[in-house]
């Protein structure tokens, strides 16, 4: 490198960012969105923010395994490190060609994310990342390497260091620094080190082999064995504490043939196909699952139509109510929790907000039911893909060891949308009709985000990796929803994530050679997906609905009545038919064909809803492809004959009947004792129980009473009468700051460039400072008296020179600007603002001071 090139080399991360173009800065801010919230005032502040611990940790967590291994290697290399040293740590002495080809891409990604800066001969890992990744006794490095000879001998006496030099055949030195340097140079010299190790006994080599891949620390007694004493005398093991020794980093690297990691992983593990099906079968299976999903959600909402379970004091469903819901839906409890949470996230159910708070359907449910089936499914699937509420954690424990309940708090997992989208994208990368093996999907996710691997998740108290569990739940939930069929991604599912309809794995381009900064797309770590705009979300769901609609069978307008008081629906029914039949009969079994059973209670329910016996006979005759069985006709007539003979109203409650013998029968029945009945007239009984309890009590005794209003009219009880006030669906909890869009990035880069121009523009000495003082340092606002500020501004209008000013806006935020004054009047200065690249007007009283720029600044 020439002298000019050396002088041009960046001396800090801020200088490295300053020479980047706008495209590179946009890539940095897009990959690390926390850096742009709020927008930095200049590139120095951007660099400072990029080096904070929280930001660096977040950036490291989003690196793929090989890029992280590259950062770990830089953390154990010299600072700064030449590219060849890094290449040796990654590819080893033999220079593995696959690893060597991947290192430039990893370095380019680390540079892009401002974790590494400097030229290839002086690569520097940002200080915070080095502190996080460098090995220490408290935080062992994933490389398994220990401290260097210099670090391990920091507290060793000079005499002991000279003894080690003599033991390995090195001449003594006059100071410890040169002695340690000589010892480190010996351990790093491959031929000399090989000769030194060749003279060790086998037992000593076995000790080194046990420590070489980590952990590098071992225990020794106060009187070690001969083979251990040999290692200690030669400095191949160095004491770090009483009874503890460590294998120096240089020795370990020699034994590892120069590699920092035992198994570098430059290539992501492939997602393997477990089975392959015809795409038509996959789509048909997924469509069947989608129909089942719609039916299950509708059944859940019908179950809660008249008012669902009570809301716990802490929020959510009780365990008993979840079990009851699971029995009603005929699914396991975890699956019931999934459907309940999906309906809640879609805004179809919510709490009613009453004093006795209960869950119920929202008005949005009625609007949802009016949509075509494919659009209803697309709405559910789109909500699932972006929701952060995670039903899989229901039943676990939170940080305070409280049970996590369905619909309760603390169910949001901000990583869920990213994991769901990524899992489906991996499925889309397989050939159409191919279903993956679960383990290959999990292995790929672990490679893409290794720092989010197995660890304790304090929120739900599980030791398993949260991302792994999210991926498993994604695979099962996608199958429940019909996004996948037989484990393979169906065509509507591809549309939902924006994948092409006929996706095939693209052939990877040839690997780049050399330490270039360009990073091929197929080797980049997938960034966190930006939240789709409303228009993008609507377009994706609409496309998924269009692809799914032809796969749904046409709804049927008929059923098959059978002599055993059942009706068989051989497919999905028209909504109006399904609604009436759901009131008139009970669902006995579900599947490809739904079986309904008629009972006295179900017929009475239809009569309570305002139907007459004639209406029911006509309905069955109109919608049955088989003759109406005689037993069913008799059942309807028998229930209708007795229905309404008793009338229940409010007295607290009363019973009236034209047949006084029936009232005598009720009074004589021992089961009526709890109702507090007494005769008021030959045809009227008064009760202490309320009307609802009186209705249930009489029905339990075998009667079929009807409720009536205060005017004596029969009350029609409708199952869909209960609705909550309008409720908004819960908002997803973002995983950190949102990814900025192009408009925000353009504005942010423009503001940062402008602030940096103001902060770094050369100023003439003496402006805003005492005579003889140096110019104000970057970041420090100029200070001048009001009269001097006005005079300088007026002079600049005549000369056309640019000025450096300090400005405080109405919110009290201070900034530096470079302006070219055009006009000064009325207490305002109108100027071309170089930092904003536009003409602006500023109140003079908000200008803290002014300074002239040096001649070479313009």
CSV table of N, CA, C and O in Angstrom, one decimal, residues 347-442:
chain,number,residue,atom,x,y,z
A,347,UNK,N,-60.3,-10.4,14.7
A,347,UNK,CA,-61.3,-9.4,15.1
A,347,UNK,C,-62.8,-10.0,15.1
A,347,UNK,O,-63.7,-9.2,15.1
A,348,UNK,N,-62.9,-11.3,15.1
A,348,UNK,CA,-64.2,-11.9,15.0
A,348,UNK,C,-64.8,-12.1,16.4
A,348,UNK,O,-66.0,-12.3,16.5
A,349,UNK,N,-64.0,-12.2,17.4
A,349,UNK,CA,-64.5,-12.3,18.8
A,349,UNK,C,-63.7,-11.4,19.6
A,349,UNK,O,-62.6,-11.0,19.3
A,350,UNK,N,-64.4,-10.9,20.7
A,350,UNK,CA,-63.7,-10.0,21.7
A,350,UNK,C,-64.6,-10.0,22.9
A,350,UNK,O,-65.6,-10.7,23.0
A,351,UNK,N,-64.1,-9.4,24.0
A,351,UNK,CA,-64.8,-9.3,25.2
A,351,UNK,C,-65.9,-8.2,25.0
A,351,UNK,O,-65.7,-7.2,24.3
A,352,UNK,N,-67.1,-8.4,25.7
A,352,UNK,CA,-68.2,-7.5,25.5
A,352,UNK,C,-68.0,-6.2,26.3
A,352,UNK,O,-68.8,-5.2,26.1
A,353,UNK,N,-67.1,-6.2,27.3
A,353,UNK,CA,-66.9,-5.0,28.1
A,353,UNK,C,-68.0,-4.7,29.1
A,353,UNK,O,-68.0,-3.7,29.8
A,354,UNK,N,-68.9,-5.7,29.4
A,354,UNK,CA,-69.9,-5.5,30.4
A,354,UNK,C,-69.3,-5.8,31.8
A,354,UNK,O,-68.1,-6.2,31.9
A,355,UNK,N,-70.1,-5.5,32.8
A,355,UNK,CA,-69.6,-5.7,34.2
A,355,UNK,C,-69.3,-7.2,34.4
A,355,UNK,O,-68.3,-7.5,35.0
A,356,UNK,N,-70.2,-8.0,33.9
A,356,UNK,CA,-70.0,-9.5,33.9
A,356,UNK,C,-69.4,-9.8,32.6
A,356,UNK,O,-70.0,-10.3,31.7
A,357,UNK,N,-68.1,-9.5,32.4
A,357,UNK,CA,-67.4,-9.6,31.1
A,357,UNK,C,-67.4,-11.0,30.5
A,357,UNK,O,-66.9,-11.9,31.2
A,358,UNK,N,-67.8,-11.1,29.3
A,358,UNK,CA,-67.8,-12.4,28.6
A,358,UNK,C,-67.3,-12.1,27.1
A,358,UNK,O,-67.3,-11.0,26.6
A,359,UNK,N,-66.9,-13.2,26.5
A,359,UNK,CA,-66.5,-13.2,25.1
A,359,UNK,C,-67.7,-13.4,24.3
A,359,UNK,O,-68.6,-14.2,24.6
A,360,UNK,N,-67.7,-12.8,23.1
A,360,UNK,CA,-68.8,-12.9,22.2
A,360,UNK,C,-68.4,-12.5,20.8
A,360,UNK,O,-67.3,-11.9,20.6
A,361,UNK,N,-69.2,-12.8,19.8
A,361,UNK,CA,-68.9,-12.4,18.4
A,361,UNK,C,-69.0,-10.9,18.3
A,361,UNK,O,-69.7,-10.3,19.0
A,362,UNK,N,-68.2,-10.4,17.4
A,362,UNK,CA,-68.2,-9.0,17.1
A,362,UNK,C,-69.1,-8.7,15.9
A,362,UNK,O,-69.4,-9.6,15.1
A,363,UNK,N,-69.4,-7.4,15.6
A,363,UNK,CA,-70.2,-7.1,14.4
A,363,UNK,C,-69.4,-7.5,13.1
A,363,UNK,O,-70.0,-7.8,12.1
A,364,UNK,N,-68.0,-7.5,13.2
A,364,UNK,CA,-67.2,-7.9,12.1
A,364,UNK,C,-67.5,-9.4,11.6
A,364,UNK,O,-67.3,-9.7,10.5
A,365,UNK,N,-67.9,-10.2,12.6
A,365,UNK,CA,-68.2,-11.6,12.3
A,365,UNK,C,-69.4,-11.7,11.3
A,365,UNK,O,-69.3,-12.5,10.3
A,366,UNK,N,-70.4,-10.8,11.4
A,366,UNK,CA,-71.5,-10.9,10.5
A,366,UNK,C,-71.1,-10.4,9.1
A,366,UNK,O,-71.5,-11.0,8.1
A,367,UNK,N,-70.2,-9.4,9.1
A,367,UNK,CA,-69.7,-9.0,7.8
A,367,UNK,C,-68.8,-10.1,7.1
A,367,UNK,O,-68.9,-10.3,5.9
A,368,UNK,N,-68.0,-10.8,7.9
A,368,UNK,CA,-67.2,-11.8,7.5
A,368,UNK,C,-68.0,-13.0,6.9
A,368,UNK,O,-67.6,-13.6,5.8
A,369,UNK,N,-69.1,-13.3,7.5
A,369,UNK,CA,-69.9,-14.4,7.0
A,369,UNK,C,-70.6,-14.1,5.7
A,369,UNK,O,-70.9,-15.1,5.0
A,370,UNK,N,-70.7,-12.9,5.4
A,370,UNK,CA,-71.3,-12.5,4.1
A,370,UNK,C,-70.4,-12.6,2.9
A,370,UNK,O,-70.8,-12.6,1.8
A,371,UNK,N,-69.1,-12.8,3.2
A,371,UNK,CA,-68.1,-12.9,2.1
A,371,UNK,C,-68.1,-14.2,1.5
A,371,UNK,O,-68.5,-15.2,2.1
A,372,UNK,N,-67.6,-14.4,0.3
A,372,UNK,CA,-67.4,-15.7,-0.3
A,372,UNK,C,-66.5,-16.5,0.5
A,372,UNK,O,-65.5,-16.0,1.1
A,373,UNK,N,-66.6,-17.9,0.4
A,373,UNK,CA,-65.7,-18.7,1.3
A,373,UNK,C,-64.2,-18.5,1.0
A,373,UNK,O,-63.5,-18.4,2.0
A,374,UNK,N,-63.8,-18.3,-0.2
A,374,UNK,CA,-62.4,-18.1,-0.5
A,374,UNK,C,-61.9,-16.8,0.1
A,374,UNK,O,-60.7,-16.8,0.7
A,375,UNK,N,-62.7,-15.8,0.1
A,375,UNK,CA,-62.2,-14.5,0.7
A,375,UNK,C,-62.2,-14.6,2.3
A,375,UNK,O,-61.4,-14.0,2.9
A,376,UNK,N,-63.1,-15.4,2.8
A,376,UNK,CA,-63.1,-15.6,4.3
A,376,UNK,C,-61.8,-16.3,4.7
A,376,UNK,O,-61.2,-15.9,5.6
A,377,UNK,N,-61.5,-17.3,3.9
A,377,UNK,CA,-60.3,-18.1,4.2
A,377,UNK,C,-59.0,-17.2,4.0
A,377,UNK,O,-58.1,-17.2,4.9
A,378,UNK,N,-59.0,-16.4,3.0
A,378,UNK,CA,-57.8,-15.5,2.7
A,378,UNK,C,-57.6,-14.5,3.9
A,378,UNK,O,-56.5,-14.2,4.3
A,379,UNK,N,-58.7,-14.0,4.4
A,379,UNK,CA,-58.6,-13.1,5.6
A,379,UNK,C,-58.1,-13.8,6.8
A,379,UNK,O,-57.2,-13.2,7.5
A,380,UNK,N,-58.5,-15.0,7.1
A,380,UNK,CA,-57.9,-15.8,8.2
A,380,UNK,C,-56.5,-16.1,8.0
A,380,UNK,O,-55.6,-15.9,8.9
A,381,UNK,N,-56.1,-16.5,6.8
A,381,UNK,CA,-54.7,-16.9,6.5
A,381,UNK,C,-53.8,-15.7,6.6
A,381,UNK,O,-52.7,-15.8,7.1
A,382,UNK,N,-54.3,-14.6,6.0
A,382,UNK,CA,-53.5,-13.4,6.1
A,382,UNK,C,-53.3,-12.9,7.5
A,382,UNK,O,-52.2,-12.4,7.8
A,383,UNK,N,-54.3,-13.0,8.3
A,383,UNK,CA,-54.1,-12.6,9.7
A,383,UNK,C,-53.1,-13.5,10.4
A,383,UNK,O,-52.3,-13.0,11.2
A,384,UNK,N,-53.2,-14.8,10.2
A,384,UNK,CA,-52.3,-15.7,10.8
A,384,UNK,C,-50.9,-15.4,10.5
A,384,UNK,O,-50.0,-15.5,11.3
A,385,UNK,N,-50.6,-15.1,9.2
A,385,UNK,CA,-49.3,-14.9,8.7
A,385,UNK,C,-48.6,-13.7,9.4
A,385,UNK,O,-47.4,-13.7,9.6
A,386,UNK,N,-49.4,-12.7,9.7
A,386,UNK,CA,-48.8,-11.4,10.3
A,386,UNK,C,-49.0,-11.3,11.8
A,386,UNK,O,-48.4,-10.3,12.4
A,387,UNK,N,-49.8,-12.1,12.4
A,387,UNK,CA,-50.1,-11.9,13.8
A,387,UNK,C,-48.9,-12.3,14.7
A,387,UNK,O,-48.2,-13.3,14.4
A,388,UNK,N,-48.7,-11.6,15.8
A,388,UNK,CA,-47.7,-12.0,16.7
A,388,UNK,C,-48.2,-12.8,17.9
A,388,UNK,O,-47.4,-13.4,18.7
A,389,UNK,N,-49.5,-12.9,18.1
A,389,UNK,CA,-50.1,-13.8,19.1
A,389,UNK,C,-49.8,-15.2,18.8
A,389,UNK,O,-50.0,-15.6,17.6
A,390,UNK,N,-49.3,-16.0,19.7
A,390,UNK,CA,-48.8,-17.3,19.5
A,390,UNK,C,-49.5,-18.3,20.3
A,390,UNK,O,-49.2,-18.5,21.5
A,391,UNK,N,-50.5,-19.0,19.8
A,391,UNK,CA,-51.3,-19.9,20.6
A,391,UNK,C,-50.5,-21.1,21.1
A,391,UNK,O,-50.9,-21.8,22.0
A,392,UNK,N,-49.4,-21.4,20.5
A,392,UNK,CA,-48.6,-22.5,20.9
A,392,UNK,C,-48.1,-22.4,22.3
A,392,UNK,O,-47.8,-23.5,23.0
A,393,UNK,N,-47.9,-21.2,22.9
A,393,UNK,CA,-47.4,-21.1,24.2
A,393,UNK,C,-48.5,-21.2,25.3
A,393,UNK,O,-48.2,-21.1,26.5
A,394,UNK,N,-49.8,-21.3,24.8
A,394,UNK,CA,-50.9,-21.5,25.8
A,394,UNK,C,-50.7,-22.7,26.6
A,394,UNK,O,-50.3,-23.8,26.1
A,395,UNK,N,-50.8,-22.6,27.9
A,395,UNK,CA,-50.6,-23.7,28.9
A,395,UNK,C,-49.2,-23.6,29.5
A,395,UNK,O,-48.9,-24.4,30.4
A,396,UNK,N,-48.3,-22.8,28.9
A,396,UNK,CA,-46.9,-22.7,29.5
A,396,UNK,C,-47.0,-21.7,30.7
A,396,UNK,O,-48.0,-21.3,31.2
A,397,UNK,N,-45.8,-21.3,31.1
A,397,UNK,CA,-45.7,-20.4,32.2
A,397,UNK,C,-44.9,-19.2,31.8
A,397,UNK,O,-44.0,-19.2,31.0
A,398,UNK,N,-45.3,-18.0,32.4
A,398,UNK,CA,-44.6,-16.8,32.1
A,398,UNK,C,-43.5,-16.6,33.1
A,398,UNK,O,-43.2,-17.5,33.9
A,399,UNK,N,-42.9,-15.4,33.0
A,399,UNK,CA,-41.7,-15.1,33.9
A,399,UNK,C,-42.1,-15.1,35.4
A,399,UNK,O,-41.2,-15.4,36.2
A,400,UNK,N,-43.4,-14.9,35.7
A,400,UNK,CA,-43.8,-14.9,37.1
A,400,UNK,C,-44.4,-16.3,37.5
A,400,UNK,O,-45.1,-16.4,38.5
A,401,UNK,N,-44.2,-17.3,36.6
A,401,UNK,CA,-44.7,-18.7,36.9
A,401,UNK,C,-46.2,-18.7,36.9
A,401,UNK,O,-46.8,-19.6,37.6
A,402,UNK,N,-46.8,-17.9,36.1
A,402,UNK,CA,-48.3,-17.9,35.9
A,402,UNK,C,-48.6,-18.6,34.6
A,402,UNK,O,-47.9,-18.5,33.6
A,403,UNK,N,-49.7,-19.4,34.7
A,403,UNK,CA,-50.1,-20.1,33.5
A,403,UNK,C,-50.6,-19.1,32.4
A,403,UNK,O,-51.3,-18.2,32.6
A,404,UNK,N,-50.1,-19.3,31.2
A,404,UNK,CA,-50.5,-18.5,30.0
A,404,UNK,C,-51.8,-19.1,29.5
A,404,UNK,O,-51.9,-20.3,29.1
A,405,UNK,N,-52.8,-18.3,29.4
A,405,UNK,CA,-54.2,-18.7,29.0
A,405,UNK,C,-54.5,-18.2,27.6
A,405,UNK,O,-54.0,-17.1,27.2
A,406,UNK,N,-55.3,-18.9,26.9
A,406,UNK,CA,-55.8,-18.5,25.6
A,406,UNK,C,-56.6,-17.2,25.8
A,406,UNK,O,-57.3,-17.0,26.7
A,407,UNK,N,-56.3,-16.3,24.8
A,407,UNK,CA,-56.9,-14.9,24.8
A,407,UNK,C,-56.4,-14.0,25.9
A,407,UNK,O,-56.9,-12.9,26.1
A,408,UNK,N,-55.4,-14.5,26.7
A,408,UNK,CA,-54.9,-13.7,27.8
A,408,UNK,C,-53.7,-12.9,27.3
A,408,UNK,O,-53.3,-12.9,26.2
A,409,UNK,N,-53.1,-12.2,28.3
A,409,UNK,CA,-52.0,-11.3,28.0
A,409,UNK,C,-50.7,-12.2,27.8
A,409,UNK,O,-50.7,-13.4,28.1
A,410,UNK,N,-49.6,-11.6,27.3
A,410,UNK,CA,-48.3,-12.2,27.3
A,410,UNK,C,-48.2,-13.3,26.3
A,410,UNK,O,-47.4,-14.2,26.4
A,411,UNK,N,-49.1,-13.3,25.3
A,411,UNK,CA,-49.0,-14.4,24.2
A,411,UNK,C,-48.3,-13.9,23.0
A,411,UNK,O,-48.1,-14.7,22.0
A,412,UNK,N,-47.9,-12.6,22.9
A,412,UNK,CA,-47.3,-12.1,21.7
A,412,UNK,C,-45.8,-12.5,21.7
A,412,UNK,O,-45.1,-12.4,22.7
A,413,UNK,N,-45.4,-13.0,20.6
A,413,UNK,CA,-44.0,-13.3,20.3
A,413,UNK,C,-43.6,-12.6,19.0
A,413,UNK,O,-44.1,-13.0,17.9
A,414,UNK,N,-42.8,-11.6,19.1
A,414,UNK,CA,-42.6,-10.7,18.0
A,414,UNK,C,-41.9,-11.4,16.8
A,414,UNK,O,-42.0,-10.9,15.7
A,415,UNK,N,-41.2,-12.5,17.1
A,415,UNK,CA,-40.5,-13.2,16.0
A,415,UNK,C,-41.5,-14.1,15.2
A,415,UNK,O,-41.0,-14.6,14.1
A,416,UNK,N,-42.7,-14.3,15.6
A,416,UNK,CA,-43.6,-15.2,15.0
A,416,UNK,C,-43.8,-14.9,13.5
A,416,UNK,O,-43.7,-15.8,12.6
A,417,UNK,N,-44.2,-13.7,13.1
A,417,UNK,CA,-44.4,-13.4,11.7
A,417,UNK,C,-43.2,-13.7,10.8
A,417,UNK,O,-43.3,-14.3,9.7
A,418,UNK,N,-42.0,-13.3,11.3
A,418,UNK,CA,-40.8,-13.6,10.5
A,418,UNK,C,-40.6,-15.1,10.3
A,418,UNK,O,-40.3,-15.5,9.2
A,419,UNK,N,-40.7,-15.9,11.4
A,419,UNK,CA,-40.5,-17.3,11.3
A,419,UNK,C,-41.6,-17.9,10.4
A,419,UNK,O,-41.2,-18.8,9.5
A,420,UNK,N,-42.8,-17.5,10.5
A,420,UNK,CA,-43.9,-18.1,9.7
A,420,UNK,C,-43.6,-17.9,8.2
A,420,UNK,O,-43.6,-18.8,7.3
A,421,UNK,N,-43.2,-16.6,7.9
A,421,UNK,CA,-43.0,-16.3,6.5
A,421,UNK,C,-41.7,-17.0,6.0
A,421,UNK,O,-41.7,-17.5,4.8
A,422,UNK,N,-40.7,-17.1,6.8
A,422,UNK,CA,-39.5,-17.8,6.4
A,422,UNK,C,-39.7,-19.3,6.2
A,422,UNK,O,-39.2,-19.9,5.2
A,423,UNK,N,-40.5,-19.9,7.0
A,423,UNK,CA,-40.8,-21.4,6.9
A,423,UNK,C,-41.5,-21.6,5.6
A,423,UNK,O,-41.2,-22.5,4.8
A,424,UNK,N,-42.5,-20.8,5.3
A,424,UNK,CA,-43.3,-20.9,4.1
A,424,UNK,C,-42.4,-20.6,2.9
A,424,UNK,O,-42.6,-21.2,1.8
A,425,UNK,N,-41.5,-19.7,3.0
A,425,UNK,CA,-40.6,-19.4,1.9
A,425,UNK,C,-39.7,-20.5,1.6
A,425,UNK,O,-39.4,-20.8,0.4
A,426,UNK,N,-39.2,-21.2,2.6
A,426,UNK,CA,-38.4,-22.4,2.4
A,426,UNK,C,-39.2,-23.5,1.7
A,426,UNK,O,-38.7,-24.2,0.8
A,427,UNK,N,-40.5,-23.7,2.1
A,427,UNK,CA,-41.3,-24.6,1.4
A,427,UNK,C,-41.5,-24.2,-0.1
A,427,UNK,O,-41.6,-25.1,-1.0
A,428,UNK,N,-41.6,-22.9,-0.3
A,428,UNK,CA,-41.8,-22.4,-1.7
A,428,UNK,C,-40.6,-22.7,-2.5
A,428,UNK,O,-40.7,-22.8,-3.8
A,429,UNK,N,-39.4,-22.8,-1.9
A,429,UNK,CA,-38.2,-23.1,-2.6
A,429,UNK,C,-38.0,-24.5,-3.1
A,429,UNK,O,-37.2,-24.8,-3.9
A,430,UNK,N,-38.9,-25.4,-2.6
A,430,UNK,CA,-38.9,-26.8,-3.0
A,430,UNK,C,-39.7,-27.0,-4.3
A,430,UNK,O,-40.5,-26.1,-4.6
A,431,UNK,N,-39.5,-28.0,-5.0
A,431,UNK,CA,-40.3,-28.3,-6.2
A,431,UNK,C,-41.8,-28.4,-5.8
A,431,UNK,O,-42.1,-28.8,-4.7
A,432,UNK,N,-42.6,-28.0,-6.7
A,432,UNK,CA,-44.1,-28.0,-6.4
A,432,UNK,C,-44.5,-29.5,-6.0
A,432,UNK,O,-44.1,-30.4,-6.6
A,433,UNK,N,-45.3,-29.5,-5.0
A,433,UNK,CA,-45.8,-30.8,-4.5
A,433,UNK,C,-44.8,-31.5,-3.5
A,433,UNK,O,-45.2,-32.6,-3.0
A,434,UNK,N,-43.6,-30.9,-3.2
A,434,UNK,CA,-42.7,-31.6,-2.3
A,434,UNK,C,-42.9,-31.1,-0.9
A,434,UNK,O,-43.1,-29.9,-0.6
A,435,UNK,N,-43.0,-32.0,0.0
A,435,UNK,CA,-43.1,-31.7,1.5
A,435,UNK,C,-41.7,-31.9,2.1
A,435,UNK,O,-41.1,-32.9,1.9
A,436,UNK,N,-41.3,-31.0,3.0
A,436,UNK,CA,-40.0,-31.1,3.6
A,436,UNK,C,-39.9,-32.0,4.8
A,436,UNK,O,-41.0,-32.2,5.4
A,437,UNK,N,-38.7,-32.4,5.2
A,437,UNK,CA,-38.5,-33.0,6.5
A,437,UNK,C,-38.5,-31.9,7.5
A,437,UNK,O,-37.8,-30.9,7.3
A,438,UNK,N,-39.1,-32.1,8.6
A,438,UNK,CA,-39.1,-31.1,9.7
A,438,UNK,C,-37.7,-30.7,10.1
A,438,UNK,O,-37.3,-29.6,10.3
A,439,UNK,N,-36.8,-31.7,10.3
A,439,UNK,CA,-35.5,-31.5,10.8
A,439,UNK,C,-34.7,-30.6,9.9
A,439,UNK,O,-33.9,-29.8,10.3
A,440,UNK,N,-34.8,-30.8,8.5
A,440,UNK,CA,-34.1,-30.0,7.6
A,440,UNK,C,-34.5,-28.6,7.6
A,440,UNK,O,-33.7,-27.7,7.5
A,441,UNK,N,-35.8,-28.3,7.8
A,441,UNK,CA,-36.3,-27.0,8.0
A,441,UNK,C,-35.7,-26.3,9.2
A,441,UNK,O,-35.2,-25.2,9.2
A,442,UNK,N,-35.7,-27.1,10.3
A,442,UNK,CA,-35.2,-26.5,11.6
A,442,UNK,C,-33.7,-26.3,11.5
A,442,UNK,O,-33.2,-25.3,12.0
